[in-house]
Short mmCIF file of C-alpha atoms in Angstrom, two decimals:
data_model
loop_
_atom_site.label_atom_id
_atom_site.label_comp_id
_atom_site.label_asym_id
_atom_site.label_seq_id
_atom_site.Cartn_x
_atom_site.Cartn_y
_atom_site.Cartn_z
CA UNK A 28 0.11 0.00 -0.22
CA UNK A 29 2.57 2.18 0.79
CA UNK A 30 4.34 1.57 -2.17
CA UNK A 31 1.52 2.46 -4.17
CA UNK A 32 1.35 5.66 -2.56
CA UNK A 33 4.65 6.41 -3.61
CA UNK A 34 4.36 5.37 -6.79
CA UNK A 35 1.47 7.77 -6.89
CA UNK A 36 2.99 10.57 -5.71
CA UNK A 37 6.01 9.59 -8.39
CA UNK A 38 3.63 10.04 -11.05
CA UNK A 39 1.73 12.82 -9.88
CA UNK A 40 5.07 14.95 -10.12
CA UNK A 41 6.25 13.38 -13.25
CA UNK A 42 3.15 14.87 -14.74
CA UNK A 43 3.63 18.11 -12.66
CA UNK A 44 6.87 18.45 -14.47
CA UNK A 45 5.69 17.00 -17.78
CA UNK A 46 2.91 19.84 -17.89
CA UNK A 47 5.03 22.92 -16.95
CA UNK A 48 7.19 21.92 -19.77
CA UNK A 49 4.68 21.68 -22.35
CA UNK A 50 3.09 25.06 -20.91
CA UNK A 51 6.44 26.74 -20.87
CA UNK A 52 7.25 25.48 -24.77
CA UNK A 53 4.02 26.49 -25.72
CA UNK A 54 3.89 30.13 -26.99
CA UNK A 55 -0.16 30.29 -26.95
CA UNK A 56 -0.04 28.79 -23.44
CA UNK A 57 2.29 31.45 -22.24
CA UNK A 58 0.26 34.22 -23.66
CA UNK A 59 -2.97 33.03 -21.61
CA UNK A 60 -1.25 32.09 -18.74
CA UNK A 61 1.14 34.53 -18.13
CA UNK A 62 0.68 37.51 -20.41
CA UNK A 63 -2.75 37.57 -20.21
CA UNK A 64 -3.32 37.62 -16.53
CA UNK A 65 -1.12 40.63 -16.09
CA UNK A 66 -2.21 42.86 -19.30
CA UNK A 67 -5.82 42.12 -18.36
CA UNK A 68 -6.26 43.26 -14.84
CA UNK A 69 -3.65 46.09 -15.23
CA UNK A 70 -5.47 47.16 -18.41
CA UNK A 71 -9.20 47.03 -16.92
CA UNK A 72 -7.61 49.19 -13.34
CA UNK A 73 -6.38 51.60 -15.66
CA UNK A 74 -9.37 51.94 -17.34
CA UNK A 75 -11.66 52.51 -14.36
CA UNK A 76 -8.49 54.21 -12.24
CA UNK A 77 -10.83 57.50 -12.08
CA UNK A 78 -13.61 55.89 -10.55
CA UNK A 79 -16.34 58.71 -11.57
CA UNK A 80 -16.70 60.64 -14.59
CA UNK A 81 -16.50 63.97 -13.79
CA UNK A 82 -16.39 67.10 -16.35
CA UNK A 83 -18.92 66.16 -19.09
CA UNK A 84 -19.40 68.37 -21.80
CA UNK A 85 -22.83 69.83 -22.00
CA UNK A 86 -24.61 72.86 -23.57
CA UNK A 87 -27.03 75.10 -21.83
CA UNK A 88 -29.91 76.86 -23.89
CA UNK A 89 -30.48 80.30 -22.26
CA UNK A 90 -33.66 81.63 -23.55
CA UNK A 91 -34.16 83.91 -20.68
CA UNK A 92 -30.70 85.94 -20.34
CA UNK A 93 -31.59 87.07 -17.05
CA UNK A 94 -29.16 87.18 -14.05
CA UNK A 95 -31.03 84.03 -12.53
CA UNK A 96 -30.51 81.78 -15.53
CA UNK A 97 -27.30 83.01 -15.65
CA UNK A 98 -26.44 81.98 -12.32
CA UNK A 99 -27.90 78.92 -12.78
CA UNK A 100 -25.74 77.94 -15.81
CA UNK A 101 -22.73 79.02 -13.45
CA UNK A 102 -23.61 76.58 -11.06
CA UNK A 103 -24.37 73.55 -13.15
CA UNK A 104 -20.68 74.11 -14.37
CA UNK A 105 -19.62 74.41 -10.74
CA UNK A 106 -20.39 71.01 -10.15
CA UNK A 107 -18.07 67.99 -10.24
CA UNK A 108 -20.37 66.41 -12.75
CA UNK A 109 -20.82 68.96 -15.31
CA UNK A 110 -18.93 71.50 -17.57
CA UNK A 111 -20.80 73.94 -19.69
CA UNK A 112 -18.91 74.23 -22.82
CA UNK A 113 -21.24 75.49 -25.28
CA UNK A 114 -24.37 78.43 -24.74
CA UNK A 115 -26.12 78.11 -28.17
CA UNK A 116 -28.95 80.51 -28.76
CA UNK A 117 -31.29 77.73 -29.68
CA UNK A 118 -32.12 74.31 -28.92
CA UNK A 119 -32.22 72.86 -32.92
CA UNK A 120 -28.22 74.45 -31.94
CA UNK A 121 -27.76 72.29 -29.06
CA UNK A 122 -29.38 69.26 -30.72
CA UNK A 123 -26.89 69.36 -33.75
CA UNK A 124 -23.96 69.56 -30.80
CA UNK A 125 -25.24 66.47 -29.34
CA UNK A 126 -25.25 64.57 -32.60
CA UNK A 127 -22.19 65.78 -33.85
CA UNK A 128 -20.51 64.15 -30.27
CA UNK A 129 -19.36 67.37 -29.13
CA UNK A 130 -21.58 67.21 -25.81
CA UNK A 131 -23.66 64.43 -23.84
CA UNK A 132 -26.03 66.57 -22.71
CA UNK A 133 -28.35 69.79 -23.31
CA UNK A 134 -30.09 72.10 -20.19
CA UNK A 135 -32.79 74.18 -21.65
CA UNK A 136 -33.59 77.75 -19.36
CA UNK A 137 -37.05 78.75 -20.63
CA UNK A 138 -37.99 82.21 -20.92
CA UNK A 139 -39.68 84.58 -18.15
CA UNK A 140 -37.76 82.11 -15.91
CA UNK A 141 -36.76 84.95 -13.53
CA UNK A 142 -39.89 86.53 -13.76
CA UNK A 143 -41.73 83.28 -12.77
CA UNK A 144 -39.28 83.08 -9.82
CA UNK A 145 -39.91 86.51 -8.52
CA UNK A 146 -43.98 85.75 -9.03
CA UNK A 147 -43.75 83.34 -6.70
CA UNK A 148 -44.33 80.53 -9.51
CA UNK A 149 -43.30 77.35 -10.64
CA UNK A 150 -40.88 77.09 -13.29
CA UNK A 151 -39.24 74.20 -15.27
CA UNK A 152 -35.58 73.56 -16.46
CA UNK A 153 -35.53 70.94 -19.18
CA UNK A 154 -32.72 68.24 -19.23
CA UNK A 155 -31.70 66.41 -22.30
CA UNK A 156 -29.40 63.07 -21.36
CA UNK A 157 -28.64 60.19 -23.34
CA UNK A 158 -29.92 57.46 -21.55
CA UNK A 159 -28.34 54.81 -23.60
CA UNK A 160 -25.38 55.23 -22.06
CA UNK A 161 -26.50 55.24 -18.27
CA UNK A 162 -23.11 56.46 -16.58
CA UNK A 163 -23.06 59.84 -18.88
CA UNK A 164 -26.97 59.40 -18.23
CA UNK A 165 -26.43 59.51 -14.48
CA UNK A 166 -23.89 62.18 -14.15
CA UNK A 167 -25.81 64.61 -16.13
CA UNK A 168 -29.03 64.25 -14.57
CA UNK A 169 -27.54 64.10 -11.17
CA UNK A 170 -25.71 67.34 -11.91
CA UNK A 171 -28.67 69.03 -13.29
CA UNK A 172 -30.98 67.94 -10.31
CA UNK A 173 -28.11 69.25 -7.73
CA UNK A 174 -28.00 72.48 -9.25
CA UNK A 175 -31.64 73.10 -9.39
CA UNK A 176 -31.99 71.78 -5.86
CA UNK A 177 -29.74 74.35 -5.14
CA UNK A 178 -31.02 77.33 -6.80
CA UNK A 179 -34.82 76.49 -5.57
CA UNK A 180 -32.94 76.69 -1.93
CA UNK A 181 -31.42 79.60 -2.36
CA UNK A 182 -34.87 81.38 -3.82
CA UNK A 183 -37.14 79.77 -1.23
CA UNK A 184 -34.82 80.55 1.84
CA UNK A 185 -34.57 84.41 0.34
CA UNK A 186 -38.65 84.44 0.50
CA UNK A 187 -38.40 83.09 3.92
CA UNK A 188 -35.73 85.88 4.97
CA UNK A 189 -38.18 88.31 3.68
CA UNK A 190 -41.32 87.34 5.82
CA UNK A 191 -39.01 87.92 9.03
CA UNK A 192 -37.39 84.64 9.54
CA UNK A 193 -34.15 84.63 11.24
CA UNK A 194 -31.66 82.25 8.55
CA UNK A 195 -32.32 79.62 11.35
CA UNK A 196 -35.77 79.43 10.99
CA UNK A 197 -35.38 79.25 7.10
CA UNK A 198 -33.27 76.93 6.85
CA UNK A 199 -35.22 74.34 9.22
CA UNK A 200 -38.64 75.73 7.28
CA UNK A 201 -36.79 74.94 4.12
CA UNK A 202 -35.49 71.61 5.51
CA UNK A 203 -37.48 70.26 8.54
CA UNK A 204 -35.95 66.76 7.79
CA UNK A 205 -32.40 66.16 7.28
CA UNK A 206 -30.83 63.01 5.82
CA UNK A 207 -27.77 62.33 6.23
CA UNK A 208 -26.49 59.46 3.91
CA UNK A 209 -23.44 57.10 4.15
CA UNK A 210 -22.25 55.45 0.89
CA UNK A 211 -20.79 52.10 2.97
CA UNK A 212 -18.03 50.32 1.27
CA UNK A 213 -17.53 52.44 -1.55
CA UNK A 214 -17.60 55.99 -0.33
CA UNK A 215 -16.84 57.86 -3.68
CA UNK A 216 -19.41 55.28 -5.48
CA UNK A 217 -16.87 54.72 -7.98
CA UNK A 218 -17.51 52.23 -10.86
CA UNK A 219 -13.99 50.98 -10.46
CA UNK A 220 -14.26 50.11 -7.15
CA UNK A 221 -17.37 48.48 -7.92
CA UNK A 222 -16.62 46.43 -10.75
CA UNK A 223 -12.81 45.75 -10.61
CA UNK A 224 -12.79 43.07 -7.88
CA UNK A 225 -15.57 40.56 -9.54
CA UNK A 226 -13.76 40.97 -13.03
CA UNK A 227 -10.57 39.81 -11.55
CA UNK A 228 -11.89 36.54 -10.42
CA UNK A 229 -13.41 36.23 -13.93
CA UNK A 230 -10.02 36.99 -15.87
CA UNK A 231 -8.63 34.65 -13.31
CA UNK A 232 -11.24 31.63 -13.91
CA UNK A 233 -11.73 32.60 -17.61
CA UNK A 234 -7.90 32.46 -18.56
CA UNK A 235 -7.21 29.33 -16.88
CA UNK A 236 -10.02 27.59 -18.86
CA UNK A 237 -8.85 28.96 -21.79
CA UNK A 238 -5.29 27.80 -21.07
CA UNK A 239 -6.33 24.40 -20.15
CA UNK A 240 -8.68 24.27 -23.59
CA UNK A 241 -5.52 25.09 -25.21
CA UNK A 242 -3.02 22.61 -24.12
CA UNK A 243 -6.03 19.85 -24.77
CA UNK A 244 -6.63 20.88 -28.38
CA UNK A 245 -2.90 21.10 -28.61
CA UNK A 246 -2.35 17.71 -27.73
CA UNK A 247 -5.05 16.10 -30.40
CA UNK A 248 -4.02 18.45 -32.93
CA UNK A 249 -0.41 17.64 -32.86
CA UNK A 250 -1.31 14.31 -31.63
CA UNK A 251 0.93 13.87 -28.81
CA UNK A 252 -0.52 10.57 -27.94
CA UNK A 253 2.37 9.39 -25.75
CA UNK A 254 2.03 11.55 -23.55
CA UNK A 255 -1.61 10.83 -22.81
CA UNK A 256 -1.57 7.10 -23.08
CA UNK A 257 1.45 6.42 -20.52
CA UNK A 258 -0.42 6.10 -17.57
CA UNK A 259 -3.43 4.01 -19.00
CA UNK A 260 -2.32 1.17 -17.76
CA UNK A 261 -1.69 2.05 -14.37
CA UNK A 262 -3.74 2.11 -11.20
CA UNK A 263 -5.39 5.38 -10.66
CA UNK A 264 -3.72 6.43 -14.07
CA UNK A 265 -6.78 9.33 -14.83
CA UNK A 266 -6.67 10.33 -10.82
CA UNK A 267 -2.84 10.82 -10.91
CA UNK A 268 -2.50 12.48 -14.34
CA UNK A 269 -5.42 14.91 -13.50
CA UNK A 270 -4.11 15.66 -10.24
CA UNK A 271 -0.43 16.42 -11.68
CA UNK A 272 -1.77 18.65 -14.00
CA UNK A 273 -4.26 20.07 -11.85
CA UNK A 274 -1.15 20.79 -9.49
CA UNK A 275 0.81 22.76 -12.33
CA UNK A 276 -2.18 25.32 -13.29
CA UNK A 277 -2.52 25.78 -9.64
CA UNK A 278 1.59 26.38 -9.30
CA UNK A 279 1.51 29.28 -11.45
CA UNK A 280 -1.82 30.80 -10.69
CA UNK A 281 -0.63 31.17 -7.10
CA UNK A 282 1.76 33.50 -8.67
CA UNK A 283 -1.11 35.28 -10.67
CA UNK A 284 -3.49 35.72 -7.70
CA UNK A 285 -0.53 37.49 -5.73
CA UNK A 286 -0.38 39.82 -8.68
CA UNK A 287 -4.01 40.21 -9.18
CA UNK A 288 -5.38 39.97 -5.77
CA UNK A 289 -2.47 41.28 -3.71
CA UNK A 290 -0.44 43.66 -5.62
CA UNK A 291 -3.15 45.34 -8.06
CA UNK A 292 -5.25 45.72 -5.03
CA UNK A 293 -2.35 47.91 -3.39
CA UNK A 294 -1.72 50.06 -6.63
CA UNK A 295 -5.07 50.85 -7.27
CA UNK A 296 -6.44 51.38 -3.83
CA UNK A 297 -9.19 48.93 -4.23
CA UNK A 298 -10.86 48.15 -0.68
CA UNK A 299 -9.52 45.33 1.01
CA UNK A 300 -11.16 45.04 4.71
CA UNK A 301 -10.34 41.40 5.32
CA UNK A 302 -6.78 41.14 3.90
CA UNK A 303 -5.63 38.90 1.06
CA UNK A 304 -4.96 35.76 3.54
CA UNK A 305 -8.60 34.72 4.60
CA UNK A 306 -9.49 35.05 1.40
CA UNK A 307 -7.28 32.31 -0.02
CA UNK A 308 -10.09 29.77 1.46
CA UNK A 309 -11.87 30.89 -1.11
CA UNK A 310 -9.68 31.30 -3.66
CA UNK A 311 -8.27 28.08 -3.73
CA UNK A 312 -11.46 25.81 -3.81
CA UNK A 313 -12.19 27.96 -6.63
CA UNK A 314 -9.01 27.50 -8.67
CA UNK A 315 -9.53 24.03 -8.34
CA UNK A 316 -12.73 23.65 -9.01
CA UNK A 317 -11.97 26.02 -12.21
CA UNK A 318 -8.71 23.65 -13.26
CA UNK A 319 -10.88 20.55 -12.89
CA UNK A 320 -13.91 21.75 -15.02
CA UNK A 321 -11.11 22.75 -17.65
CA UNK A 322 -9.88 19.42 -17.74
CA UNK A 323 -13.14 17.81 -18.19
CA UNK A 324 -14.23 20.00 -21.24
CA UNK A 325 -10.94 20.48 -22.35
CA UNK A 326 -10.96 16.89 -24.80
CA UNK A 327 -13.94 18.46 -26.41
CA UNK A 328 -11.47 20.69 -28.74
CA UNK A 329 -9.90 19.22 -31.86
CA UNK A 330 -8.03 22.06 -32.51
CA UNK A 331 -6.41 24.62 -30.22
CA UNK A 332 -8.70 27.75 -31.94
CA UNK A 333 -11.79 25.58 -30.86
CA UNK A 334 -11.08 26.64 -26.99
CA UNK A 335 -10.46 30.21 -27.49
CA UNK A 336 -13.63 30.70 -29.59
CA UNK A 337 -15.86 28.70 -27.05
CA UNK A 338 -14.33 30.38 -23.85
CA UNK A 339 -13.99 33.84 -25.39
CA UNK A 340 -17.58 33.53 -26.71
CA UNK A 341 -18.60 32.14 -22.91
CA UNK A 342 -16.92 34.98 -21.03
CA UNK A 343 -19.50 37.85 -21.72
CA UNK A 344 -22.33 35.27 -20.39
CA UNK A 345 -20.41 34.68 -17.52
CA UNK A 346 -19.90 38.07 -16.03
CA UNK A 347 -23.66 38.49 -16.62
CA UNK A 348 -24.32 34.94 -14.95
CA UNK A 349 -22.55 36.08 -11.70
CA UNK A 350 -24.80 38.84 -11.00
CA UNK A 351 -22.78 42.03 -11.38
CA UNK A 352 -24.24 43.97 -14.29
CA UNK A 353 -27.83 42.27 -13.20
CA UNK A 354 -29.15 40.70 -9.84
CA UNK A 355 -29.19 36.89 -9.98
CA UNK A 356 -32.43 36.79 -8.38
CA UNK A 357 -34.16 38.57 -11.61
CA UNK A 358 -32.72 35.91 -13.98
CA UNK A 359 -35.09 33.35 -15.59
CA UNK A 360 -34.97 29.99 -13.51
CA UNK A 361 -32.84 28.00 -16.12
CA UNK A 362 -30.34 30.78 -16.38
CA UNK A 363 -30.02 30.87 -12.33
CA UNK A 364 -29.57 27.34 -12.62
CA UNK A 365 -27.08 27.53 -15.68
CA UNK A 366 -25.06 30.05 -13.73
CA UNK A 367 -24.10 27.74 -10.84
CA UNK A 368 -22.57 25.65 -13.38
CA UNK A 369 -19.57 27.92 -13.02
CA UNK A 370 -17.31 28.58 -10.26
CA UNK A 371 -17.09 32.05 -10.54
CA UNK A 372 -20.97 32.80 -9.84
CA UNK A 373 -20.34 31.66 -6.14
CA UNK A 374 -16.72 32.84 -5.78
CA UNK A 375 -17.50 36.54 -7.15
CA UNK A 376 -20.37 37.57 -4.53
CA UNK A 377 -18.66 35.99 -1.53
CA UNK A 378 -15.10 37.33 -2.56
CA UNK A 379 -16.75 40.63 -2.90
CA UNK A 380 -18.49 40.32 0.51
CA UNK A 381 -15.02 39.37 2.13
CA UNK A 382 -12.46 41.63 0.52
CA UNK A 383 -14.97 45.05 -0.19
CA UNK A 384 -17.30 44.99 2.73
CA UNK A 385 -15.00 43.15 5.38
CA UNK A 386 -17.16 40.06 6.11
CA UNK A 387 -15.71 36.74 7.76
CA UNK A 388 -15.56 33.22 6.56
CA UNK A 389 -18.99 32.03 8.68
CA UNK A 390 -20.85 34.83 6.11
CA UNK A 391 -19.35 32.43 3.20
CA UNK A 392 -20.29 29.35 4.67
CA UNK A 393 -22.59 28.30 2.05
CA UNK A 394 -20.78 29.64 -1.12
CA UNK A 395 -17.59 27.59 0.18
CA UNK A 396 -19.12 24.58 0.41
CA UNK A 397 -20.65 24.98 -2.47
CA UNK A 398 -17.46 25.41 -4.25
CA UNK A 399 -15.91 22.36 -2.43
CA UNK A 400 -19.20 20.20 -4.02
CA UNK A 401 -18.15 21.68 -7.35
CA UNK A 402 -14.14 20.92 -6.70
CA UNK A 403 -15.07 17.01 -5.71
CA UNK A 404 -17.62 16.58 -8.58
CA UNK A 405 -15.54 18.38 -11.57
CA UNK A 406 -12.60 15.82 -10.14
CA UNK A 407 -14.36 13.04 -10.54
CA UNK A 408 -15.57 14.26 -14.07
CA UNK A 409 -12.26 15.35 -15.35
CA UNK A 410 -10.95 11.55 -14.13
CA UNK A 411 -13.99 10.12 -16.31
CA UNK A 412 -13.12 12.13 -19.05
CA UNK A 413 -9.33 11.31 -18.97
CA UNK A 414 -10.09 7.99 -18.75
CA UNK A 415 -12.33 7.88 -21.50
CA UNK A 416 -10.01 9.78 -23.45
CA UNK A 417 -6.90 7.83 -22.72
CA UNK A 418 -8.71 4.85 -23.92
CA UNK A 419 -10.09 6.48 -27.21
CA UNK A 420 -6.34 7.55 -27.92
CA UNK A 421 -4.59 4.24 -27.04
CA UNK A 422 -7.00 2.34 -29.56
CA UNK A 423 -6.36 4.91 -32.37
CA UNK A 424 -2.93 5.17 -31.46
CA UNK A 425 -2.53 1.07 -31.63
CA UNK A 426 -4.64 1.48 -34.85
CA UNK A 427 -2.17 3.52 -36.33
CA UNK A 428 0.78 1.81 -35.48
CA UNK A 429 -0.67 -1.09 -36.97
CA UNK A 430 -1.32 0.27 -40.23
CA UNK A 431 2.44 1.85 -40.46
CA UNK A 432 3.68 -1.88 -39.85
CA UNK A 433 1.64 -3.74 -42.35
CA UNK A 434 2.72 -0.77 -44.68
CA UNK A 435 6.21 -1.29 -43.79
CA UNK A 436 5.89 -4.90 -44.08
CA UNK A 437 4.20 -4.69 -47.26
CA UNK A 438 6.84 -2.47 -49.08
CA UNK A 439 9.76 -5.17 -48.05
CA UNK A 440 7.79 -7.88 -49.62
CA UNK A 441 7.77 -5.34 -52.93
CA UNK A 442 11.35 -5.54 -52.55
#
């Protein structure tokens, strides 16, 4: 028993070494496993480094040309969201500027704006913003609402002061209920803080699965049968092969997670309320589950390029199914079940709760157990797939060897 165990460890280490050699001698695998794992997270983090969109160019169409309308235009320009770059004379000119891409919104101040305010009548400010781009829409709309609210508050307080109220009384009557709002876990409301932690996990998963599929496609495309058939007659051969290959991938990705989940977090000041070490209890089963799943489906690819096409096609869908762009509770039941095929579906929300919100391991017990179950199920699936593939390829290899031998003997007879 002990000899079999030692022999199994030796075979696992052999497969580990063989897989590392294959990866390092394959330019495509190096590109996916190493270069892409540096480039993609870095580019995403740099792209979202500013966190929020500021100084959005807009046009103010002032049809009143009064002191208060000019004051409102200056207040809109003073907000962090907006920058007044054009003041056209008509809405038609502003519309053309918008279609030319020079502005992202229009504020229309109507005629008699100041007169209606002095009369104590309600007046309107019209805001045109592009709702097809929600980030720009939100900022333009928020900046306009903030400017309108500030101007309206000033006008109302002046009316209250004219009625003999003190400043404190006027402020209390203007705002009898004061609301203190606190943005938890994302104080700046930044888009980068919201999206980057989840994207890093998805990049880890997708590059690992693409790379494994690439290696599997390479083995079939270049017909490296000897490499696969080597442990076919050994006890537990498929398990030894799967574990040896998996440990090779995990070894490489330990460096990748240090870069993405430690160095990038520090460089770009992403929230880190739990620290990196507690999240390892979540990341390690996630990596194993992803590697086993990648191995289980890698033999579906007959060509190297097939793995790239298939996995890259899946990437937007996987991002959607994690619940980052749309709540998983609102997904159709079929998609909700399909989402749980991928380890990222459980890992992303659990990782964000731990790293961004500071939750402890007890708060992600369900996700952690689910990842352990995925790890075991995908390991068994990978072993069965690998065993079937080894037998099939061994049969193909023996058939090719027999044909070559017959052709060789036939050639000698002809001579």
